[in-house]
Amino acid sequence: MVHALVRPAEFADHEQLSDLLYSETRLHRHLDWRPPLDWLGNRFFWTLKEEGQITAALASPVEVPGVAWVRLFVYAGRWTADQAWNLLWGIAREEMRNTQRTVVAAIAMQPWFQNLLAASGFQSRQQIVMLEWQGKAPAAHEASGVRIRRMESSDLPEVEKVDASSFDPLWRNSGETLRRALAQAWLATVAEDEEGRLVGYQISTTGALRVHLARLAVHSSAQRRGIGKALLSHLFGRLAAHGIFRLTVNTQSDNEASLHLYHRMGFVRTGEAYPVYTFDLPATS
């Protein structure tokens, strides 16, 4: 009988994990600014080893306090999905429970992973819905007293504050994530008010024949002043200048304010939607 051992991932596991990710299609990978193996060295990254060989892995590091996204789940063909998941999740659940109250979340893009999460007690919380803009923009919009300019690395501490003010903890970005997002951006801009305070931002990335609006946020104290519209209008102008007339964005199905803004600015739903599952882990007393 082969002995299976669940243990924390180590930097020395990089090569084996890289081979596993490359060779296996049985893979959940979080939509992220960071590749999965960048999380090596962080707490809550486990491997399943048999006779010295890694055959499954689960990473669910805590980036924002109290929130842990399932960044990676992969398993080799010798396991079924539920066998590998139950071995890894069983250890993960108990170790995470010994820290603080944590919400473990996952965007489940594949039906097999959705079934796995549901069977493990995860609750379907909402959906991520995709929208697309194809060049039909409303008239250019400027918010009174607001200036749009390119984002600089020195802006990131204030950008993080805007992000934290705009989103529920589940959806907040850490300073490190925002730093990586800026480094990968096609266009990143900020909105400043008359006193020079940063009140909004957007980060867009580029892909095949399209740009993706990865993040749009307005500080809670500055909402309903047209700042989101101004950031989008400025982005539309830059797209047109580059001959690009396709822009995608995703948002939460229950984020009515966001959906209303995008619909007003000419976005339409594509029909793509992915469920978000969460598991509430209360800390042990």
XYZ file of C-alpha atoms in Angstrom:
285
model
C 0.000 0.000 0.000
C 1.343 3.421 -1.006
C 1.697 5.861 1.893
C 0.314 9.359 1.162
C 1.606 12.300 3.172
C 0.068 15.775 3.320
C 2.624 18.413 4.279
C 3.285 22.136 3.766
C 4.731 23.044 0.386
C 8.373 24.099 0.328
C 10.466 26.136 -2.104
C 12.264 22.904 -2.963
C 8.959 21.585 -4.361
C 8.928 24.136 -7.168
C 10.161 21.805 -9.904
C 7.792 18.958 -9.056
C 4.841 21.324 -8.713
C 5.714 23.010 -11.995
C 5.750 19.611 -13.726
C 2.403 18.706 -12.134
C 0.763 21.942 -13.283
C 2.164 21.504 -16.783
C 1.071 17.903 -17.220
C -2.323 17.823 -15.515
C -5.642 19.059 -16.892
C -7.294 18.278 -13.535
C -6.581 21.763 -12.336
C -8.306 24.698 -10.656
C -6.322 27.894 -10.964
C -7.569 31.172 -9.527
C -7.857 34.188 -11.826
C -4.968 36.099 -10.366
C -2.178 38.598 -10.925
C 0.223 36.016 -9.549
C 1.053 32.542 -10.902
C 0.218 29.780 -8.391
C 3.798 28.917 -7.542
C 4.473 32.491 -6.471
C 2.595 31.522 -3.302
C 5.279 29.040 -2.278
C 6.596 30.078 1.101
C 3.229 31.423 2.172
C 1.207 29.701 4.857
C -1.637 27.415 3.784
C -0.043 25.794 0.737
C -0.030 21.980 0.999
C 1.204 19.104 -1.090
C 0.191 15.458 -1.201
C 3.242 13.217 -1.575
C 3.591 9.526 -2.367
C 7.018 7.897 -2.260
C 8.680 11.277 -2.693
C 6.496 12.357 -5.610
C 3.969 15.206 -5.387
C 0.651 14.020 -6.827
C -1.701 16.769 -5.615
C -1.568 20.270 -4.163
C -3.857 22.863 -2.609
C -3.020 26.530 -2.016
C -5.330 28.830 -0.090
C -3.130 31.586 1.362
C -4.552 34.512 3.314
C -3.714 37.737 1.488
C -6.315 40.087 2.979
C -6.997 39.421 6.699
C -9.869 37.016 7.160
C -10.101 36.025 3.477
C -8.428 33.059 1.756
C -9.031 32.333 -1.917
C -8.394 28.839 -3.256
C -5.541 29.797 -5.575
C -4.674 26.283 -6.701
C -6.006 22.765 -6.615
C -4.385 20.147 -8.829
C -4.221 16.363 -8.686
C -2.693 13.562 -10.728
C -4.649 10.795 -12.384
C -4.006 8.202 -9.692
C -6.526 10.106 -7.537
C -10.162 10.964 -8.026
C -11.013 14.610 -7.459
C -12.819 13.934 -4.194
C -10.019 11.710 -2.843
C -7.316 14.316 -3.414
C -9.516 17.193 -2.273
C -10.697 15.464 0.908
C -7.149 14.612 1.962
C -5.856 18.142 1.360
C -8.944 20.111 2.416
C -9.265 18.074 5.605
C -5.801 19.226 6.721
C -6.282 22.762 5.400
C -9.600 23.236 7.164
C -8.206 22.253 10.564
C -5.003 24.291 10.251
C -6.854 27.395 9.104
C -9.424 27.000 11.868
C -6.597 27.341 14.390
C -5.754 30.898 13.278
C -8.626 33.362 13.004
C -12.113 33.440 11.545
C -11.561 33.055 7.814
C -13.798 32.993 4.766
C -12.402 30.539 2.215
C -13.597 31.396 -1.284
C -13.277 30.040 -4.806
C -14.410 31.076 -8.277
C -15.391 27.682 -9.697
C -15.093 27.814 -13.478
C -15.342 24.050 -14.041
C -18.389 21.907 -13.190
C -16.294 19.202 -11.504
C -14.855 21.772 -9.094
C -18.291 23.265 -8.434
C -19.558 19.792 -7.480
C -16.540 19.228 -5.253
C -17.029 22.458 -3.349
C -20.756 21.923 -2.892
C -20.167 18.415 -1.557
C -17.675 19.850 0.962
C -20.143 22.324 2.434
C -19.166 25.416 0.449
C -22.126 27.708 -0.261
C -22.854 29.288 -3.630
C -22.707 32.994 -2.766
C -23.011 34.900 -6.053
C -21.771 34.798 -9.631
C -19.075 36.566 -11.552
C -20.663 37.853 -14.772
C -18.806 38.982 -17.888
C -19.725 42.084 -19.888
C -18.349 43.476 -23.136
C -18.149 46.883 -24.794
C -17.712 47.042 -28.581
C -16.964 50.648 -29.308
C -20.401 52.247 -28.893
C -19.658 54.756 -26.189
C -21.861 57.525 -24.825
C -20.694 61.119 -25.145
C -17.379 61.856 -23.436
C -17.869 62.537 -19.750
C -15.812 64.560 -17.307
C -16.516 64.768 -13.587
C -16.501 68.304 -12.200
C -13.305 69.115 -10.345
C -11.709 65.759 -11.139
C -8.482 65.165 -13.075
C -7.615 61.835 -14.707
C -3.925 60.970 -15.027
C -1.687 57.939 -15.315
C -1.112 55.921 -12.169
C 2.404 55.986 -10.717
C 3.934 53.498 -8.312
C 3.960 56.234 -5.676
C 0.139 56.281 -5.865
C -0.215 52.694 -4.677
C -0.705 53.366 -0.939
C -3.626 55.691 -1.750
C -4.929 53.298 -4.410
C -5.038 50.576 -1.759
C -7.117 52.861 0.482
C -9.570 53.530 -2.348
C -9.811 49.814 -3.009
C -10.491 48.991 0.651
C -13.142 51.692 0.819
C -14.902 50.487 -2.327
C -15.158 46.740 -1.818
C -16.337 44.148 0.650
C -13.297 42.422 2.284
C -13.815 39.366 0.072
C -12.984 41.422 -3.022
C -10.288 43.758 -1.733
C -6.815 43.848 -3.240
C -3.688 43.942 -1.109
C -0.906 46.408 -1.750
C 1.228 43.630 -3.238
C -1.527 42.606 -5.647
C -1.984 46.213 -6.756
C 1.768 46.555 -7.294
C 1.750 43.509 -9.550
C -1.381 44.717 -11.326
C 0.256 48.052 -12.146
C 3.349 46.273 -13.486
C 1.147 44.216 -15.860
C -1.239 46.997 -16.879
C -1.893 48.180 -20.421
C -3.298 51.376 -18.936
C -3.694 52.364 -15.287
C -5.187 55.728 -14.369
C -6.250 57.562 -11.231
C -8.812 60.270 -10.543
C -7.829 63.195 -8.319
C -10.168 65.774 -6.815
C -9.519 69.529 -6.607
C -7.467 69.093 -3.463
C -5.231 66.470 -5.044
C -6.776 63.550 -3.179
C -6.912 60.255 -5.041
C -10.608 59.297 -5.263
C -10.720 56.576 -7.937
C -8.687 54.369 -10.242
C -8.843 51.841 -13.050
C -6.408 49.161 -14.218
C -6.738 47.560 -17.659
C -4.789 44.732 -19.243
C -4.445 43.678 -22.857
C -4.985 40.357 -24.631
C -5.778 39.073 -28.096
C -7.589 41.893 -29.936
C -9.144 43.246 -26.757
C -8.499 45.035 -23.507
C -9.846 43.850 -20.175
C -10.910 46.283 -17.462
C -9.460 44.398 -14.522
C -10.388 46.873 -11.797
C -12.457 50.032 -11.397
C -12.989 51.616 -7.996
C -14.195 54.912 -6.555
C -13.716 55.870 -2.913
C -16.947 55.517 -0.947
C -16.811 59.215 0.011
C -16.678 60.281 -3.653
C -19.286 58.024 -5.226
C -22.273 59.309 -7.245
C -20.192 62.166 -8.623
C -19.606 60.624 -12.056
C -16.008 59.612 -11.312
C -16.482 56.031 -12.515
C -18.002 57.361 -15.749
C -15.088 59.776 -16.155
C -12.519 56.988 -15.722
C -14.362 54.847 -18.281
C -14.758 57.733 -20.721
C -11.029 58.438 -20.528
C -10.310 54.739 -21.097
C -12.636 54.670 -24.130
C -10.687 57.578 -25.602
C -7.368 55.768 -25.193
C -8.834 52.627 -26.745
C -10.095 54.560 -29.766
C -6.685 56.216 -30.175
C -5.159 52.740 -30.453
C -7.853 51.404 -32.778
C -9.208 49.040 -30.137
C -12.980 48.648 -29.958
C -13.452 45.690 -27.666
C -13.309 45.916 -23.884
C -14.374 43.274 -21.385
C -15.061 43.499 -17.673
C -16.448 41.215 -14.990
C -18.295 42.030 -11.816
C -20.425 40.381 -9.155
C -23.983 39.461 -10.101
C -25.332 41.247 -7.017
C -23.287 44.442 -7.470
C -26.186 46.549 -8.749
C -24.290 49.848 -8.770
C -21.498 48.370 -10.882
C -23.886 46.666 -13.312
C -25.900 49.872 -13.696
C -22.766 51.885 -14.503
C -21.519 49.407 -17.093
C -24.905 49.130 -18.807
C -25.164 52.925 -19.001
C -21.704 53.067 -20.557
C -22.582 50.626 -23.328
C -21.522 47.240 -21.920
C -23.712 44.185 -22.494
C -23.571 40.779 -20.832
C -21.830 38.042 -22.775
C -23.675 35.178 -21.067
C -20.539 33.966 -19.301
C -20.985 33.536 -15.555
C -19.050 31.639 -12.899
C -20.266 30.836 -9.385
C -18.431 32.042 -6.295
C -18.404 29.562 -3.402
C -17.524 30.392 0.194
C -16.874 28.412 3.372
C -16.957 30.192 6.728
C -14.286 28.900 9.087
C -14.806 30.193 12.631
C -11.632 30.270 14.683
C -11.333 27.720 17.484
C -11.691 29.306 20.888
